[in-house]
mmCIF file of C-alpha atoms and ligand atoms in Angstrom:
data_model
loop_
_atom_site.group_PDB
_atom_site.id
_atom_site.type_symbol
_atom_site.label_atom_id
_atom_site.label_comp_id
_atom_site.label_asym_id
_atom_site.label_seq_id
_atom_site.Cartn_x
_atom_site.Cartn_y
_atom_site.Cartn_z
ATOM 1 C CA MET A 1 96.840 123.890 145.736
ATOM 2 C CA THR A 2 95.296 122.514 148.939
ATOM 3 C CA HIS A 3 96.415 119.295 150.502
ATOM 4 C CA GLY A 4 93.005 117.730 149.789
ATOM 5 C CA CYS A 5 93.187 118.743 146.158
ATOM 6 C CA LEU A 6 96.643 117.212 145.719
ATOM 7 C CA ARG A 7 95.440 114.053 147.424
ATOM 8 C CA PHE A 8 92.491 113.896 145.036
ATOM 9 C CA ILE A 9 94.761 114.231 141.993
ATOM 10 C CA LEU A 10 97.123 111.577 143.293
ATOM 11 C CA ILE A 11 94.335 109.117 143.988
ATOM 12 C CA SER A 12 92.775 109.743 140.581
ATOM 13 C CA LEU A 13 96.126 109.179 138.891
ATOM 14 C CA LEU A 14 96.669 105.958 140.811
ATOM 15 C CA SER A 15 93.261 104.632 139.920
ATOM 16 C CA VAL A 16 93.865 105.432 136.250
ATOM 17 C CA PHE A 17 97.048 103.372 136.339
ATOM 18 C CA ALA A 18 95.414 100.597 138.336
ATOM 19 C CA THR A 19 92.509 100.218 135.936
ATOM 20 C CA SER A 20 94.261 100.944 132.633
ATOM 21 C CA PRO A 21 94.487 97.508 131.047
ATOM 22 C CA ILE A 22 97.899 96.115 130.338
ATOM 23 C CA THR A 23 98.577 94.881 126.800
ATOM 24 C CA LEU A 24 100.045 91.559 125.706
ATOM 25 C CA ARG A 25 103.321 93.192 124.793
ATOM 26 C CA GLU A 26 103.544 94.886 128.188
ATOM 27 C CA ALA A 27 102.741 91.671 130.037
ATOM 28 C CA ALA A 28 105.294 89.696 127.990
ATOM 29 C CA ALA A 29 108.148 92.218 128.286
ATOM 30 C CA PRO A 30 109.180 91.504 131.918
ATOM 31 C CA ARG A 31 109.276 87.814 130.982
ATOM 32 C CA ARG A 32 111.665 88.634 128.159
ATOM 33 C CA ILE A 33 109.142 87.061 125.831
ATOM 34 C CA LEU A 34 108.283 88.677 122.524
ATOM 35 C CA MET A 35 104.597 88.583 121.704
ATOM 36 C CA GLY A 36 104.368 88.156 117.957
ATOM 37 C CA ALA A 37 101.857 88.043 115.138
ATOM 38 C CA ALA A 38 102.076 87.032 111.499
ATOM 39 C CA VAL A 39 100.980 89.984 109.409
ATOM 40 C CA SER A 40 100.072 90.627 105.822
ATOM 41 C CA SER A 41 101.200 93.686 103.866
ATOM 42 C CA ARG A 42 97.776 93.720 102.181
ATOM 43 C CA HIS A 43 96.186 94.960 105.391
ATOM 44 C CA LEU A 44 98.685 97.640 106.356
ATOM 45 C CA ASP A 45 96.180 100.261 105.196
ATOM 46 C CA ASP A 46 93.601 98.953 107.690
ATOM 47 C CA ALA A 47 93.940 101.385 110.587
ATOM 48 C CA LYS A 48 92.216 99.140 113.135
ATOM 49 C CA TYR A 49 94.525 96.277 112.217
ATOM 50 C CA THR A 50 97.700 98.347 112.478
ATOM 51 C CA ALA A 51 96.592 100.004 115.728
ATOM 52 C CA LEU A 52 96.051 96.610 117.299
ATOM 53 C CA ILE A 53 99.436 95.324 116.138
ATOM 54 C CA ALA A 54 101.244 98.407 117.394
ATOM 55 C CA SER A 55 99.675 98.283 120.843
ATOM 56 C CA GLU A 56 99.469 94.555 121.565
ATOM 57 C CA PHE A 57 102.506 92.986 119.906
ATOM 58 C CA SER A 58 106.273 93.298 120.128
ATOM 59 C CA GLN A 59 107.192 91.116 117.141
ATOM 60 C CA LEU A 60 106.000 90.685 113.559
ATOM 61 C CA GLU A 61 106.523 88.073 110.917
ATOM 62 C CA PRO A 62 105.392 88.453 107.320
ATOM 63 C CA GLU A 63 102.815 85.741 106.625
ATOM 64 C CA ASN A 64 103.911 85.288 102.997
ATOM 65 C CA GLU A 65 106.032 88.206 101.816
ATOM 66 C CA MET A 66 109.481 86.717 102.594
ATOM 67 C CA LYS A 67 108.843 83.283 101.081
ATOM 68 C CA PHE A 68 110.823 82.340 97.995
ATOM 69 C CA GLY A 69 107.972 82.664 95.462
ATOM 70 C CA PRO A 70 106.630 86.036 96.637
ATOM 71 C CA ILE A 71 110.052 87.610 97.210
ATOM 72 C CA GLN A 72 112.015 86.254 94.244
ATOM 73 C CA PRO A 73 109.443 85.722 91.512
ATOM 74 C CA ARG A 74 112.102 85.934 88.767
ATOM 75 C CA PRO A 75 115.591 84.443 88.276
ATOM 76 C CA SER A 76 118.714 86.404 89.173
ATOM 77 C CA SER A 77 119.443 86.913 85.473
ATOM 78 C CA ASP A 78 116.291 89.068 85.247
ATOM 79 C CA PRO A 79 116.806 92.840 85.672
ATOM 80 C CA GLN A 80 114.377 92.744 88.623
ATOM 81 C CA PRO A 81 114.499 89.306 90.220
ATOM 82 C CA TYR A 82 113.266 90.426 93.654
ATOM 83 C CA ASN A 83 110.022 91.906 94.873
ATOM 84 C CA PHE A 84 111.169 93.311 98.187
ATOM 85 C CA ALA A 85 108.542 96.075 98.483
ATOM 86 C CA PRO A 86 105.785 94.165 100.363
ATOM 87 C CA ALA A 87 108.246 92.723 102.905
ATOM 88 C CA ASP A 88 110.014 96.090 103.187
ATOM 89 C CA ALA A 89 106.665 97.722 103.997
ATOM 90 C CA ILE A 90 106.142 95.297 106.892
ATOM 91 C CA VAL A 91 109.684 95.845 108.157
ATOM 92 C CA ALA A 92 109.267 99.638 107.953
ATOM 93 C CA PHE A 93 106.005 99.395 109.902
ATOM 94 C CA ALA A 94 107.725 97.240 112.525
ATOM 95 C CA GLN A 95 110.595 99.688 112.883
ATOM 96 C CA ALA A 96 108.258 102.655 113.185
ATOM 97 C CA HIS A 97 106.466 100.894 116.068
ATOM 98 C CA HIS A 98 109.470 99.272 117.751
ATOM 99 C CA LEU A 99 108.578 95.710 116.869
ATOM 100 C CA ALA A 100 111.120 92.949 116.280
ATOM 101 C CA VAL A 101 110.918 91.110 112.946
ATOM 102 C CA ARG A 102 111.204 87.344 112.404
ATOM 103 C CA GLY A 103 111.934 86.301 108.823
ATOM 104 C CA HIS A 104 109.933 83.423 107.327
ATOM 105 C CA THR A 105 111.149 81.377 105.465
ATOM 106 C CA LEU A 106 114.236 80.657 103.338
ATOM 107 C CA VAL A 107 113.910 76.951 102.512
ATOM 108 C CA TRP A 108 110.447 75.408 102.130
ATOM 109 C CA HIS A 109 108.837 73.012 99.682
ATOM 110 C CA GLN A 110 105.813 75.282 99.251
ATOM 111 C CA GLN A 111 105.451 78.703 97.626
ATOM 112 C CA VAL A 112 108.496 78.057 95.455
ATOM 113 C CA PRO A 113 108.352 80.186 92.264
ATOM 114 C CA GLN A 114 107.656 78.414 88.969
ATOM 115 C CA TRP A 115 110.956 79.491 87.498
ATOM 116 C CA VAL A 116 112.572 77.287 90.151
ATOM 117 C CA SER A 117 110.069 74.419 90.438
ATOM 118 C CA LYS A 118 109.644 74.024 86.679
ATOM 119 C CA GLY A 119 113.197 74.984 85.739
ATOM 120 C CA GLN A 120 114.572 71.428 85.399
ATOM 121 C CA PHE A 121 117.766 72.541 87.120
ATOM 122 C CA THR A 122 120.647 70.254 87.955
ATOM 123 C CA THR A 123 121.770 69.744 91.526
ATOM 124 C CA SER A 124 124.632 72.191 91.234
ATOM 125 C CA GLN A 125 122.438 74.809 89.575
ATOM 126 C CA LEU A 126 119.851 74.426 92.351
ATOM 127 C CA ALA A 127 122.566 74.739 94.981
ATOM 128 C CA SER A 128 123.767 77.985 93.497
ATOM 129 C CA ILE A 129 120.184 79.284 93.124
ATOM 130 C CA LEU A 130 119.453 78.571 96.800
ATOM 131 C CA HIS A 131 122.784 79.931 98.002
ATOM 132 C CA ASP A 132 122.242 83.117 96.022
ATOM 133 C CA HIS A 133 118.650 83.391 97.284
ATOM 134 C CA ILE A 134 119.589 82.974 100.934
ATOM 135 C CA SER A 135 122.558 85.364 100.731
ATOM 136 C CA THR A 136 120.613 88.041 98.887
ATOM 137 C CA GLU A 137 117.510 87.881 101.058
ATOM 138 C CA VAL A 138 119.299 87.698 104.416
ATOM 139 C CA SER A 139 121.704 90.502 103.416
ATOM 140 C CA HIS A 140 118.884 92.675 102.113
ATOM 141 C CA PHE A 141 117.233 92.806 105.548
ATOM 142 C CA GLY A 142 120.446 92.678 107.564
ATOM 143 C CA ALA A 143 119.972 93.600 111.226
ATOM 144 C CA LYS A 144 116.320 94.538 110.630
ATOM 145 C CA VAL A 145 115.443 90.835 110.835
ATOM 146 C CA TYR A 146 116.740 89.420 114.103
ATOM 147 C CA ALA A 147 115.766 85.775 113.499
ATOM 148 C CA TRP A 148 115.081 83.564 110.502
ATOM 149 C CA ASP A 149 113.112 80.397 109.960
ATOM 150 C CA VAL A 150 115.880 79.076 107.753
ATOM 151 C CA VAL A 151 114.279 75.719 106.988
ATOM 152 C CA ASN A 152 110.573 75.019 107.297
ATOM 153 C CA GLU A 153 108.763 71.663 107.489
ATOM 154 C CA ALA A 154 111.543 69.347 106.295
ATOM 155 C CA PHE A 155 110.315 66.259 108.168
ATOM 156 C CA ASN A 156 107.434 63.853 107.641
ATOM 157 C CA LYS A 157 105.154 62.723 110.456
ATOM 158 C CA ASP A 158 107.145 59.485 110.845
ATOM 159 C CA GLY A 159 110.433 61.342 111.297
ATOM 160 C CA THR A 160 111.841 60.644 107.845
ATOM 161 C CA LEU A 161 112.949 63.559 105.702
ATOM 162 C CA ARG A 162 110.344 64.912 103.323
ATOM 163 C CA SER A 163 111.151 64.399 99.650
ATOM 164 C CA THR A 164 111.458 67.878 98.197
ATOM 165 C CA LEU A 165 113.106 69.875 95.469
ATOM 166 C CA TRP A 166 115.708 71.021 97.985
ATOM 167 C CA TYR A 167 116.458 67.641 99.529
ATOM 168 C CA ASN A 168 116.323 64.940 96.859
ATOM 169 C CA GLN A 169 114.249 66.033 93.867
ATOM 170 C CA PRO A 170 116.990 66.505 92.819
ATOM 171 C CA GLY A 171 118.217 68.421 95.880
ATOM 172 C CA ILE A 172 121.128 70.802 96.366
ATOM 173 C CA GLY A 173 123.720 68.043 96.501
ATOM 174 C CA PHE A 174 123.132 66.086 99.674
ATOM 175 C CA ALA A 175 120.331 63.713 98.693
ATOM 176 C CA GLY A 176 120.489 60.642 100.899
ATOM 177 C CA GLN A 177 122.787 62.400 103.384
ATOM 178 C CA GLY A 178 120.101 63.092 105.943
ATOM 179 C CA THR A 179 120.021 66.582 107.369
ATOM 180 C CA LYS A 180 123.172 67.762 105.592
ATOM 181 C CA TYR A 181 121.197 70.027 103.241
ATOM 182 C CA ILE A 182 119.574 71.719 106.256
ATOM 183 C CA GLU A 183 123.025 72.246 107.723
ATOM 184 C CA GLN A 184 124.167 73.785 104.438
ATOM 185 C CA ALA A 185 121.239 76.214 104.437
ATOM 186 C CA LEU A 186 122.037 77.244 108.025
ATOM 187 C CA GLU A 187 125.683 77.826 107.082
ATOM 188 C CA TRP A 188 124.699 80.011 104.125
ATOM 189 C CA ALA A 189 122.289 82.045 106.283
ATOM 190 C CA HIS A 190 124.932 82.413 108.990
ATOM 191 C CA ALA A 191 127.509 83.624 106.490
ATOM 192 C CA ALA A 192 125.048 86.258 105.234
ATOM 193 C CA ASN A 193 124.287 87.541 108.757
ATOM 194 C CA PRO A 194 126.356 86.074 111.595
ATOM 195 C CA GLN A 195 124.270 88.018 114.152
ATOM 196 C CA ALA A 196 120.912 86.584 113.132
ATOM 197 C CA LYS A 197 119.274 83.870 115.213
ATOM 198 C CA LEU A 198 118.663 80.869 113.004
ATOM 199 C CA PHE A 199 115.723 78.503 113.446
ATOM 200 C CA TYR A 200 114.385 75.220 112.198
ATOM 201 C CA ASN A 201 110.555 75.483 112.142
ATOM 202 C CA ASP A 202 107.889 72.768 111.891
ATOM 203 C CA TYR A 203 104.309 71.738 112.777
ATOM 204 C CA ASP A 204 103.052 68.717 114.727
ATOM 205 C CA ALA A 205 106.360 68.674 116.590
ATOM 206 C CA GLU A 206 104.998 70.247 119.774
ATOM 207 C CA THR A 207 104.744 66.962 121.665
ATOM 208 C CA GLU A 208 107.221 64.097 121.899
ATOM 209 C CA ASN A 209 106.543 62.057 118.781
ATOM 210 C CA PRO A 210 108.496 60.572 115.851
ATOM 211 C CA LYS A 211 108.731 63.950 114.100
ATOM 212 C CA SER A 212 109.981 65.866 117.143
ATOM 213 C CA ASP A 213 112.349 62.955 117.921
ATOM 214 C CA ALA A 214 113.904 63.370 114.468
ATOM 215 C CA ILE A 215 114.173 67.138 114.888
ATOM 216 C CA TYR A 216 115.704 66.587 118.311
ATOM 217 C CA ALA A 217 118.299 64.171 116.897
ATOM 218 C CA MET A 218 119.197 66.711 114.206
ATOM 219 C CA ALA A 219 119.364 69.589 116.680
ATOM 220 C CA SER A 220 121.524 67.674 119.076
ATOM 221 C CA ASP A 221 123.916 66.672 116.276
ATOM 222 C CA PHE A 222 124.052 70.306 115.069
ATOM 223 C CA LYS A 223 124.743 71.645 118.557
ATOM 224 C CA GLN A 224 127.478 69.088 119.112
ATOM 225 C CA ARG A 225 129.234 69.988 115.869
ATOM 226 C CA GLY A 226 128.754 73.758 116.106
ATOM 227 C CA VAL A 227 126.333 74.093 113.191
ATOM 228 C CA PRO A 228 124.757 77.570 113.549
ATOM 229 C CA LEU A 229 121.322 76.599 114.812
ATOM 230 C CA THR A 230 119.963 78.962 117.474
ATOM 231 C CA GLY A 231 116.589 77.485 118.094
ATOM 232 C CA ILE A 232 113.468 75.596 117.144
ATOM 233 C CA GLY A 233 110.189 77.091 115.988
ATOM 234 C CA PHE A 234 107.097 75.182 117.074
ATOM 235 C CA GLN A 235 104.274 76.221 114.786
ATOM 236 C CA ALA A 236 101.386 75.109 117.034
ATOM 237 C CA HIS A 237 98.496 75.103 114.576
ATOM 238 C CA LEU A 238 96.218 73.378 117.050
ATOM 239 C CA THR A 239 92.725 72.026 117.563
ATOM 240 C CA ILE A 240 90.901 71.799 120.866
ATOM 241 C CA ASP A 241 91.792 68.124 121.306
ATOM 242 C CA PHE A 242 95.351 69.216 122.131
ATOM 243 C CA ASP A 243 93.981 70.294 125.513
ATOM 244 C CA GLN A 244 94.530 66.981 127.302
ATOM 245 C CA PRO A 245 96.806 66.507 130.300
ATOM 246 C CA GLU A 246 99.014 63.891 128.551
ATOM 247 C CA LYS A 247 99.484 66.083 125.489
ATOM 248 C CA LEU A 248 100.239 69.180 127.496
ATOM 249 C CA LYS A 249 102.679 67.256 129.653
ATOM 250 C CA SER A 250 104.384 65.904 126.568
ATOM 251 C CA TYR A 251 104.510 69.412 125.074
ATOM 252 C CA ALA A 252 106.229 70.776 128.208
ATOM 253 C CA ALA A 253 108.675 67.850 128.311
ATOM 254 C CA ASN A 254 109.430 68.250 124.612
ATOM 255 C CA LEU A 255 110.223 71.942 124.984
ATOM 256 C CA GLN A 256 112.359 71.081 127.984
ATOM 257 C CA ARG A 257 114.520 68.566 126.109
ATOM 258 C CA PHE A 258 115.200 71.107 123.344
ATOM 259 C CA SER A 259 116.067 73.807 125.871
ATOM 260 C CA ASP A 260 118.411 71.338 127.608
ATOM 261 C CA LEU A 261 120.405 71.306 124.357
ATOM 262 C CA GLY A 262 120.941 75.039 124.799
ATOM 263 C CA LEU A 263 118.435 75.968 122.115
ATOM 264 C CA GLU A 264 116.029 78.870 122.099
ATOM 265 C CA LEU A 265 112.344 78.034 121.676
ATOM 266 C CA HIS A 266 109.766 80.059 119.787
ATOM 267 C CA ILE A 267 106.070 79.323 119.426
ATOM 268 C CA THR A 268 105.801 80.595 115.884
ATOM 269 C CA GLU A 269 102.364 80.106 114.321
ATOM 270 C CA LEU A 270 99.906 79.578 117.144
ATOM 271 C CA ASP A 271 96.210 79.294 116.346
ATOM 272 C CA VAL A 272 93.417 77.095 117.689
ATOM 273 C CA ARG A 273 90.855 76.387 114.981
ATOM 274 C CA LEU A 274 87.219 75.959 115.970
ATOM 275 C CA LYS A 275 84.095 74.716 114.214
ATOM 276 C CA ASP A 276 81.900 77.435 115.692
ATOM 277 C CA SER A 277 82.117 80.512 117.848
ATOM 278 C CA ASN A 278 79.748 79.449 120.610
ATOM 279 C CA PRO A 279 80.747 80.662 124.071
ATOM 280 C CA ALA A 280 81.692 77.107 125.086
ATOM 281 C CA SER A 281 84.038 76.771 122.108
ATOM 282 C CA LEU A 282 85.583 80.172 122.742
ATOM 283 C CA ASN A 283 86.163 79.252 126.375
ATOM 284 C CA ALA A 284 87.738 75.929 125.432
ATOM 285 C CA GLU A 285 89.973 77.799 122.996
ATOM 286 C CA ALA A 286 90.891 80.252 125.733
ATOM 287 C CA HIS A 287 91.847 77.463 128.081
ATOM 288 C CA LEU A 288 94.167 75.855 125.536
ATOM 289 C CA TYR A 289 95.755 79.201 124.666
ATOM 290 C CA GLY A 290 96.464 79.739 128.363
ATOM 291 C CA GLU A 291 98.093 76.333 128.659
ATOM 292 C CA ILE A 292 100.280 76.841 125.578
ATOM 293 C CA ALA A 293 101.392 80.281 126.732
ATOM 294 C CA GLY A 294 101.913 79.023 130.293
ATOM 295 C CA VAL A 295 104.376 76.321 129.232
ATOM 296 C CA CYS A 296 106.379 78.942 127.340
ATOM 297 C CA VAL A 297 106.309 81.312 130.309
ATOM 298 C CA ARG A 298 107.635 78.584 132.613
ATOM 299 C CA ASN A 299 110.515 77.617 130.304
ATOM 300 C CA PRO A 300 113.216 80.320 130.407
ATOM 301 C CA SER A 301 114.429 79.306 126.924
ATOM 302 C CA CYS A 302 111.050 80.100 125.398
ATOM 303 C CA LYS A 303 111.431 83.617 124.077
ATOM 304 C CA ALA A 304 108.541 84.219 121.702
ATOM 305 C CA ILE A 305 104.854 83.444 121.479
ATOM 306 C CA GLN A 306 103.508 84.312 118.077
ATOM 307 C CA THR A 307 100.003 83.856 116.689
ATOM 308 C CA TRP A 308 99.429 83.161 112.995
ATOM 309 C CA GLY A 309 97.577 86.384 112.353
ATOM 310 C CA VAL A 310 95.900 89.102 114.389
ATOM 311 C CA THR A 311 92.143 89.058 113.788
ATOM 312 C CA ASP A 312 89.929 86.119 112.782
ATOM 313 C CA LYS A 313 88.805 88.313 109.892
ATOM 314 C CA TYR A 314 92.076 87.744 108.006
ATOM 315 C CA SER A 315 93.075 84.280 109.257
ATOM 316 C CA TRP A 316 94.311 81.590 106.857
ATOM 317 C CA ILE A 317 92.185 78.949 108.663
ATOM 318 C CA PRO A 318 88.886 79.158 106.725
ATOM 319 C CA PHE A 319 90.836 78.834 103.459
ATOM 320 C CA SER A 320 92.977 75.908 104.549
ATOM 321 C CA PHE A 321 90.679 73.957 106.896
ATOM 322 C CA LYS A 322 87.162 73.753 105.518
ATOM 323 C CA GLY A 323 84.513 74.351 108.169
ATOM 324 C CA TYR A 324 86.955 75.829 110.674
ATOM 325 C CA GLY A 325 87.717 79.365 111.810
ATOM 326 C CA TRP A 326 87.891 81.542 114.930
ATOM 327 C CA GLY A 327 91.478 80.595 115.749
ATOM 328 C CA LEU A 328 93.085 83.857 116.892
ATOM 329 C CA LEU A 329 93.072 86.233 119.857
ATOM 330 C CA PHE A 330 90.910 88.942 118.263
ATOM 331 C CA ASP A 331 87.538 88.361 116.606
ATOM 332 C CA ASP A 332 86.233 89.551 113.230
ATOM 333 C CA ALA A 333 85.430 92.914 114.763
ATOM 334 C CA TYR A 334 88.971 93.196 116.221
ATOM 335 C CA GLN A 335 87.672 92.678 119.760
ATOM 336 C CA PRO A 336 89.740 90.634 122.229
ATOM 337 C CA LYS A 337 88.339 87.123 122.707
ATOM 338 C CA PRO A 338 88.415 85.010 125.888
ATOM 339 C CA ALA A 339 91.673 83.569 124.515
ATOM 340 C CA TYR A 340 93.219 87.029 124.725
ATOM 341 C CA THR A 341 92.448 87.344 128.424
ATOM 342 C CA SER A 342 93.744 83.855 128.990
ATOM 343 C CA VAL A 343 97.116 84.540 127.325
ATOM 344 C CA LEU A 344 97.381 87.831 129.181
ATOM 345 C CA SER A 345 96.873 86.146 132.537
ATOM 346 C CA ALA A 346 99.317 83.339 131.655
ATOM 347 C CA LEU A 347 101.906 86.039 130.960
ATOM 348 C CA MET A 348 101.158 87.775 134.226
ATOM 349 C CA LYS A 349 101.318 84.716 136.509
ATOM 350 C CA ASN A 350 104.480 84.444 138.521
ATOM 351 C CA GLY A 351 105.726 81.428 136.610
ATOM 352 C CA LYS A 352 106.283 79.189 139.637
ATOM 353 C CA GLU A 353 103.076 77.170 139.475
HETATM 354 C C1 XIL B 1 100.330 80.015 104.972
HETATM 355 C C2 XIL B 1 99.735 81.408 104.857
HETATM 356 O O1 XIL B 1 99.087 81.740 106.052
HETATM 357 C C3 XIL B 1 98.760 81.449 103.709
HETATM 358 O O2 XIL B 1 98.336 82.794 103.476
HETATM 359 C C4 XIL B 1 99.403 80.904 102.435
HETATM 360 O O3 XIL B 1 98.437 80.832 101.426
HETATM 361 C C5 XIL B 1 100.008 79.535 102.678
HETATM 362 O O4 XIL B 1 100.917 79.588 103.766
HETATM 363 N N1 XIL B 1 102.955 76.765 107.913
HETATM 364 C C6 XIL B 1 103.794 77.786 107.568
HETATM 365 C C7 XIL B 1 103.233 79.029 106.997
HETATM 366 O O5 XIL B 1 105.005 77.707 107.843
HETATM 367 O O6 XIL B 1 104.109 79.643 106.092
HETATM 368 C C8 XIL B 1 101.901 78.800 106.338
HETATM 369 O O7 XIL B 1 101.376 80.057 105.952
HETATM 370 C C9 XIL B 1 100.977 78.054 107.271
HETATM 371 C C10 XIL B 1 101.538 76.718 107.640
#
């Protein structure tokens, strides 16, 4: 081989590397940030969907399959109380493609099976049902699920505790004792897998406000007393009006105060719902995505950025917010949107600015 020929091959190789686009997962890896997506087992036979997940993401979370109702549709006395197959399929997919799995969620007031919600159980029966549920589910997945949203959405907007089956209707035994029932759930999850990272997860707690103040007070109490809480999940189901300097400043300061407690931070359910897909709207969405990702990148305790879905085609938004859609990084045709490029460049910035 002549010198010129070798030179030509080398230059061609270099230009291939230089132009081959980097993926989200590749851009996030040097930051030690996992780039996650909520996924649905119903779409695992969609090859475009799975290809995108495998190349762009480093973490998965089942959108519904690990919630109480879907995973334990029948009582423990039933010969087959659990329906693990859909969640197992997601976990198997994740393992085959080297993706981390976040579990979602063990204690929530929604998607509770009828046998529980309509069962007229006493407090002590409910406590043993929840204990059994948490132990069985966490043990079933073991080390395959590295982090759990143990309790989801326990606070109201004003910072008071939400009245739920698990807290005070009738609750698992700590009604009126503040966050004690959340502590109990964390202890049960910890006993079932001491290695798992355990999270409290909520929405509208991204900025400093009465809800995040209440979560902060709980987290600081838990840290002080050694309750096994690893971190906080910030859902971040957003609209464009979040993109204001005061809100973004408050969001960064809020994350900072939680990280100062020694907690890990995950952005868990990010989406930015729009009323149309005009270029201006898509660019505004992109800008906000960049800001949200940027704050995570600049806070060393922020270790995951996860969107609530992959493609707009399968997003929960049109079903839950009438007139809205277009909230994710990939469009209906699985093509990357301006928001994708914006998150990618936030991940690739040097973090100092
Ligand atoms: C949503 C799912 O996306 C929907 O498919 C389901 O019908 C309802 O739940 N906060 C959460 C998630 O913590 O579990 C919710 O997921 C969205 C809001």
